Amino acid sequence: MSDEQAALRLPGVRSAVLSWHEHAAAADTVLLDGFHALKHALRFGADVHVAVSSDKDAVLRLAADLAPDLAADLAVRVTQVPAAALRELVARVHPTGVAALAARPGRAGRTAVLGARPRQAPVVVLDQPRNLGNVGAVVRLAAGFGVTGVVTTGDLDPWHPNAVRAGAGLHYATAVDRTARDDLPPGPLYVLDPEGADIRTAELPDDALVVFGSERHGVSDELRAQATALVSLPMRPQVSSYNLATSVGMTLYHWSATSRSPLVPRRP
């Protein structure tokens, strides 16, 4: 019997692997892939079912350097498993060698956060996004700027593992949901469009829904027709477009620089 086979027989390891398989089968389970995803999920209240690593000592060293507030929790929470076992649990092992499973926040709670009024920070709306990595990057921006949340329309699930990986687990720091165009949260629609007014001349209300289309197709005619205002980002002639996450970052920076909302992040 190899050392890895023997390790799998240890009660704690066997229990963690069985727990992983049990929770992975649930529809509302979220994969937290890597140290930063687990770190952020824990900081923002995720219900983490199980966490495993092929090198727990390395994880705890990362915690000591990057998240001392979580070091004690991670020392108890993370179970060391053989590298081969981790490769069987996740399709692609993160370079930090740690993965976890957590519960997706309930839909009712996310809807309530997004729809609550008065709203002191915008909601980012991604109209039929095409790239899960971009969706995750936008969630990370939304969390960093402290906006109310991110709503997507279309077929992509914003809680897909690739989006959560790109968002570094910050889906738990803001409200992330998918809905039909006619079920968007209430609020004025500010649509990013090349024909809109220069965003530098506009003030985005704190309760705005700020709508972005895909890089190829833009915002749908349906939402464009409902817009309270069309706004555009400054761009050099003959340049076709910005990356979606870049556009969101520029827009949220403009909001944060012009808003008096108490939710705008400030230097301590």
CSV table of C-alpha atoms in Angstrom, one decimal:
chain,number,residue,atom,x,y,z
A,1,MET,CA,0.0,0.0,0.0
A,2,SER,CA,1.4,3.4,-1.0
A,3,ASP,CA,1.6,6.3,1.4
A,4,GLU,CA,-1.2,8.1,-0.5
A,5,GLN,CA,-3.4,5.1,-0.3
A,6,ALA,CA,-2.7,4.8,3.4
A,7,ALA,CA,-3.5,8.5,3.9
A,8,LEU,CA,-6.9,8.1,2.3
A,9,ARG,CA,-7.7,5.6,5.0
A,10,LEU,CA,-7.1,8.1,7.8
A,11,PRO,CA,-10.5,9.0,9.4
A,12,GLY,CA,-10.2,12.8,8.9
A,13,VAL,CA,-9.1,12.4,5.3
A,14,ARG,CA,-11.8,9.9,4.5
A,15,SER,CA,-14.4,12.1,6.1
A,16,ALA,CA,-13.3,15.2,4.1
A,17,VAL,CA,-13.4,13.3,0.8
A,18,LEU,CA,-16.8,11.8,1.5
A,19,SER,CA,-18.1,15.2,2.5
A,20,TRP,CA,-16.8,16.7,-0.7
A,21,HIS,CA,-18.6,14.2,-2.8
A,22,GLU,CA,-21.8,14.7,-0.8
A,23,HIS,CA,-21.8,18.5,-1.2
A,24,ALA,CA,-20.5,18.5,-4.8
A,25,ALA,CA,-23.7,16.8,-5.9
A,26,ALA,CA,-25.9,19.6,-4.5
A,27,ALA,CA,-27.2,22.2,-7.0
A,28,ASP,CA,-26.5,25.2,-4.8
A,29,THR,CA,-22.8,24.3,-4.2
A,30,VAL,CA,-20.1,26.7,-5.2
A,31,LEU,CA,-16.5,25.7,-5.9
A,32,LEU,CA,-13.9,27.9,-4.2
A,33,ASP,CA,-10.8,27.3,-6.2
A,34,GLY,CA,-7.6,28.5,-4.6
A,35,PHE,CA,-6.5,30.4,-1.5
A,36,HIS,CA,-7.8,33.8,-2.4
A,37,ALA,CA,-11.3,32.5,-3.2
A,38,LEU,CA,-11.5,30.7,0.1
A,39,LYS,CA,-10.1,33.7,2.0
A,40,HIS,CA,-12.6,36.1,0.5
A,41,ALA,CA,-15.5,33.8,0.9
A,42,LEU,CA,-14.8,33.3,4.6
A,43,ARG,CA,-14.3,37.0,5.2
A,44,PHE,CA,-17.7,37.8,3.7
A,45,GLY,CA,-19.7,35.1,5.5
A,46,ALA,CA,-19.8,32.1,3.2
A,47,ASP,CA,-21.1,28.8,4.6
A,48,VAL,CA,-18.1,26.7,3.7
A,49,HIS,CA,-18.9,23.0,3.9
A,50,VAL,CA,-15.4,21.5,3.4
A,51,ALA,CA,-11.9,22.7,2.5
A,52,VAL,CA,-9.0,20.5,1.4
A,53,SER,CA,-5.4,21.0,0.4
A,54,SER,CA,-2.5,18.9,-0.8
A,55,ASP,CA,-0.1,21.1,1.2
A,56,LYS,CA,-1.8,22.5,4.3
A,57,ASP,CA,1.4,23.9,5.7
A,58,ALA,CA,1.8,26.1,2.5
A,59,VAL,CA,-1.8,27.3,2.9
A,60,LEU,CA,-1.1,28.3,6.5
A,61,ARG,CA,2.0,30.1,5.5
A,62,LEU,CA,-0.1,32.1,3.0
A,63,ALA,CA,-2.6,32.8,5.7
A,64,ALA,CA,0.1,34.1,8.0
A,65,ASP,CA,1.3,36.5,5.3
A,66,LEU,CA,-1.9,37.5,3.5
A,67,ALA,CA,-4.8,36.8,5.9
A,68,PRO,CA,-3.7,36.6,9.5
A,69,ASP,CA,-7.3,37.2,10.5
A,70,LEU,CA,-8.2,33.8,9.2
A,71,ALA,CA,-5.1,31.8,10.2
A,72,ALA,CA,-6.7,30.1,13.2
A,73,ASP,CA,-9.9,29.3,11.3
A,74,LEU,CA,-8.0,27.8,8.3
A,75,ALA,CA,-5.8,25.7,10.6
A,76,VAL,CA,-8.9,24.0,11.9
A,77,ARG,CA,-11.0,24.1,8.7
A,78,VAL,CA,-8.5,22.8,6.0
A,79,THR,CA,-7.9,19.1,5.8
A,80,GLN,CA,-4.7,17.7,4.3
A,81,VAL,CA,-5.4,15.2,1.5
A,82,PRO,CA,-3.0,13.4,-0.9
A,83,ALA,CA,-2.2,15.3,-4.1
A,84,ALA,CA,-3.8,12.5,-6.2
A,85,ALA,CA,-7.0,12.7,-4.2
A,86,LEU,CA,-7.2,16.5,-4.7
A,87,ARG,CA,-6.7,16.0,-8.5
A,88,GLU,CA,-9.7,13.7,-8.5
A,89,LEU,CA,-11.8,16.2,-6.6
A,90,VAL,CA,-11.2,19.2,-8.8
A,91,ALA,CA,-10.7,19.4,-12.6
A,92,ARG,CA,-7.8,21.7,-12.4
A,93,VAL,CA,-5.8,22.1,-9.2
A,94,HIS,CA,-5.1,25.8,-8.3
A,95,PRO,CA,-1.4,26.7,-7.9
A,96,THR,CA,-2.0,27.3,-4.2
A,97,GLY,CA,-3.2,23.7,-3.8
A,98,VAL,CA,-6.4,24.4,-1.9
A,99,ALA,CA,-10.1,24.1,-2.8
A,100,ALA,CA,-13.3,24.3,-0.9
A,101,LEU,CA,-17.1,23.9,-1.4
A,102,ALA,CA,-19.6,26.4,-0.1
A,103,ALA,CA,-23.3,27.1,-0.2
A,104,ARG,CA,-24.5,29.6,-2.8
A,105,PRO,CA,-26.4,32.4,-1.0
A,106,GLY,CA,-30.2,32.1,-1.2
A,107,ARG,CA,-31.9,33.7,-4.2
A,108,ALA,CA,-34.5,35.5,-2.1
A,109,GLY,CA,-31.7,37.2,-0.1
A,110,ARG,CA,-29.9,38.3,-3.2
A,111,THR,CA,-33.1,39.6,-4.8
A,112,ALA,CA,-33.9,41.6,-1.6
A,113,VAL,CA,-30.5,43.3,-1.6
A,114,LEU,CA,-30.7,44.2,-5.2
A,115,GLY,CA,-34.2,45.6,-5.0
A,116,ALA,CA,-34.0,47.4,-1.7
A,117,ARG,CA,-34.6,51.2,-1.9
A,118,PRO,CA,-33.3,53.8,-1.4
A,119,ARG,CA,-30.1,52.4,-2.9
A,120,GLN,CA,-26.8,54.1,-2.0
A,121,ALA,CA,-24.6,52.4,-4.6
A,122,PRO,CA,-25.3,51.3,-8.2
A,123,VAL,CA,-26.1,47.9,-9.6
A,124,VAL,CA,-24.0,46.7,-12.5
A,125,VAL,CA,-26.0,45.0,-15.2
A,126,LEU,CA,-24.2,42.8,-17.7
A,127,ASP,CA,-26.5,42.3,-20.7
A,128,GLN,CA,-25.9,38.8,-22.2
A,129,PRO,CA,-22.2,38.5,-21.3
A,130,ARG,CA,-20.2,35.9,-23.3
A,131,ASN,CA,-17.1,35.3,-21.2
A,132,LEU,CA,-17.2,33.8,-17.7
A,133,GLY,CA,-13.8,35.2,-16.8
A,134,ASN,CA,-15.0,38.7,-17.6
A,135,VAL,CA,-18.1,38.2,-15.4
A,136,GLY,CA,-15.8,37.2,-12.5
A,137,ALA,CA,-13.6,40.2,-13.1
A,138,VAL,CA,-16.6,42.5,-13.0
A,139,VAL,CA,-17.8,40.9,-9.7
A,140,ARG,CA,-14.3,41.6,-8.3
A,141,LEU,CA,-14.6,45.2,-9.3
A,142,ALA,CA,-18.1,45.5,-7.9
A,143,ALA,CA,-16.9,44.1,-4.6
A,144,GLY,CA,-13.9,46.5,-4.5
A,145,PHE,CA,-16.0,49.6,-5.2
A,146,GLY,CA,-18.7,48.5,-2.7
A,147,VAL,CA,-21.6,48.7,-5.2
A,148,THR,CA,-24.9,47.0,-4.5
A,149,GLY,CA,-24.4,44.0,-6.8
A,150,VAL,CA,-24.0,42.5,-10.3
A,151,VAL,CA,-26.9,41.3,-12.4
A,152,THR,CA,-26.5,39.3,-15.6
A,153,THR,CA,-29.0,38.5,-18.3
A,154,GLY,CA,-28.7,35.7,-20.8
A,155,ASP,CA,-27.5,32.1,-20.5
A,156,LEU,CA,-24.3,32.3,-18.5
A,157,ASP,CA,-24.5,31.5,-14.8
A,158,PRO,CA,-22.6,34.2,-13.0
A,159,TRP,CA,-21.9,31.6,-10.2
A,160,HIS,CA,-20.2,29.2,-12.6
A,161,PRO,CA,-16.9,27.9,-11.1
A,162,ASN,CA,-14.9,29.8,-13.8
A,163,ALA,CA,-16.6,33.1,-12.8
A,164,VAL,CA,-16.1,32.5,-9.1
A,165,ARG,CA,-12.4,31.7,-9.8
A,166,ALA,CA,-12.0,34.9,-11.8
A,167,GLY,CA,-13.8,36.8,-9.0
A,168,ALA,CA,-11.5,35.4,-6.3
A,169,GLY,CA,-14.4,34.4,-4.2
A,170,LEU,CA,-15.8,37.9,-4.0
A,171,HIS,CA,-19.2,36.8,-5.1
A,172,TYR,CA,-19.9,36.7,-1.4
A,173,ALA,CA,-19.0,40.3,-0.9
A,174,THR,CA,-21.8,41.7,-3.2
A,175,ALA,CA,-25.1,40.5,-4.5
A,176,VAL,CA,-24.7,38.5,-7.7
A,177,ASP,CA,-27.7,37.2,-9.6
A,178,ARG,CA,-29.1,36.4,-13.1
A,179,THR,CA,-32.5,37.6,-14.3
A,180,ALA,CA,-34.6,38.3,-17.3
A,181,ARG,CA,-34.4,41.8,-18.8
A,182,ASP,CA,-37.9,42.6,-17.7
A,183,ASP,CA,-37.2,41.5,-14.1
A,184,LEU,CA,-34.2,43.9,-13.4
A,185,PRO,CA,-34.2,45.7,-10.0
A,186,PRO,CA,-35.9,49.1,-10.0
A,187,GLY,CA,-33.9,52.2,-10.7
A,188,PRO,CA,-32.9,54.5,-13.6
A,189,LEU,CA,-31.0,52.8,-16.4
A,190,TYR,CA,-27.7,54.4,-17.5
A,191,VAL,CA,-26.6,52.5,-20.6
A,192,LEU,CA,-23.1,52.5,-21.9
A,193,ASP,CA,-23.3,53.2,-25.6
A,194,PRO,CA,-20.8,54.7,-28.1
A,195,GLU,CA,-23.5,57.3,-29.0
A,196,GLY,CA,-24.0,58.4,-25.5
A,197,ALA,CA,-22.9,61.6,-23.7
A,198,ASP,CA,-19.3,61.6,-22.5
A,199,ILE,CA,-19.4,60.0,-19.1
A,200,ARG,CA,-17.2,62.8,-17.8
A,201,THR,CA,-20.0,65.2,-18.2
A,202,ALA,CA,-22.5,63.0,-16.5
A,203,GLU,CA,-23.2,62.2,-12.8
A,204,LEU,CA,-24.3,58.6,-12.2
A,205,PRO,CA,-27.0,58.5,-9.5
A,206,ASP,CA,-26.3,56.2,-6.5
A,207,ASP,CA,-29.4,54.2,-7.3
A,208,ALA,CA,-28.6,53.7,-11.0
A,209,LEU,CA,-28.6,50.4,-12.9
A,210,VAL,CA,-25.4,50.8,-15.0
A,211,VAL,CA,-25.8,48.6,-18.1
A,212,PHE,CA,-23.0,47.1,-20.2
A,213,GLY,CA,-23.3,45.0,-23.3
A,214,SER,CA,-20.9,42.4,-24.7
A,215,GLU,CA,-17.9,43.7,-26.6
A,216,ARG,CA,-19.2,42.4,-29.9
A,217,HIS,CA,-22.9,43.0,-29.7
A,218,GLY,CA,-23.3,45.8,-27.2
A,219,VAL,CA,-26.5,46.4,-25.2
A,220,SER,CA,-29.8,45.0,-26.6
A,221,ASP,CA,-32.2,47.3,-28.4
A,222,GLU,CA,-34.7,46.5,-25.7
A,223,LEU,CA,-32.7,47.9,-22.8
A,224,ARG,CA,-31.2,50.7,-24.9
A,225,ALA,CA,-34.8,51.9,-25.7
A,226,GLN,CA,-35.6,51.9,-21.9
A,227,ALA,CA,-32.5,53.9,-21.0
A,228,THR,CA,-32.8,56.9,-18.7
A,229,ALA,CA,-29.6,58.1,-20.3
A,230,LEU,CA,-26.9,56.9,-22.7
A,231,VAL,CA,-23.3,57.5,-21.6
A,232,SER,CA,-20.0,56.7,-23.3
A,233,LEU,CA,-16.4,56.2,-22.2
A,234,PRO,CA,-13.7,58.4,-23.8
A,235,MET,CA,-11.9,56.4,-26.5
A,236,ARG,CA,-9.4,57.2,-29.2
A,237,PRO,CA,-10.8,57.2,-32.8
A,238,GLN,CA,-10.4,53.9,-34.6
A,239,VAL,CA,-10.2,51.9,-31.4
A,240,SER,CA,-13.2,49.5,-31.5
A,241,SER,CA,-13.9,48.9,-27.8
A,242,TYR,CA,-12.6,48.3,-24.3
A,243,ASN,CA,-12.6,45.0,-22.5
A,244,LEU,CA,-15.8,44.6,-20.5
A,245,ALA,CA,-14.2,44.6,-17.1
A,246,THR,CA,-12.1,47.6,-18.1
A,247,SER,CA,-15.3,49.5,-19.1
A,248,VAL,CA,-16.9,48.6,-15.8
A,249,GLY,CA,-13.8,49.7,-13.8
A,250,MET,CA,-13.7,53.0,-15.6
A,251,THR,CA,-17.4,53.6,-15.0
A,252,LEU,CA,-17.3,52.7,-11.3
A,253,TYR,CA,-14.3,54.9,-10.8
A,254,HIS,CA,-16.2,57.8,-12.2
A,255,TRP,CA,-19.1,57.0,-9.9
A,256,SER,CA,-16.8,56.8,-6.9
A,257,ALA,CA,-15.1,60.1,-7.8
A,258,THR,CA,-18.3,62.0,-8.1
A,259,SER,CA,-20.6,60.4,-5.6
A,260,ARG,CA,-21.1,61.5,-2.0
A,261,SER,CA,-22.6,58.1,-1.0
A,262,PRO,CA,-21.3,56.9,2.3
A,263,LEU,CA,-20.7,53.5,0.6
A,264,VAL,CA,-17.9,54.9,-1.6
A,265,PRO,CA,-14.6,53.3,-0.4
A,266,ARG,CA,-12.4,55.9,1.3
A,267,ARG,CA,-8.8,55.7,2.5
A,268,PRO,CA,-8.7,54.9,6.2
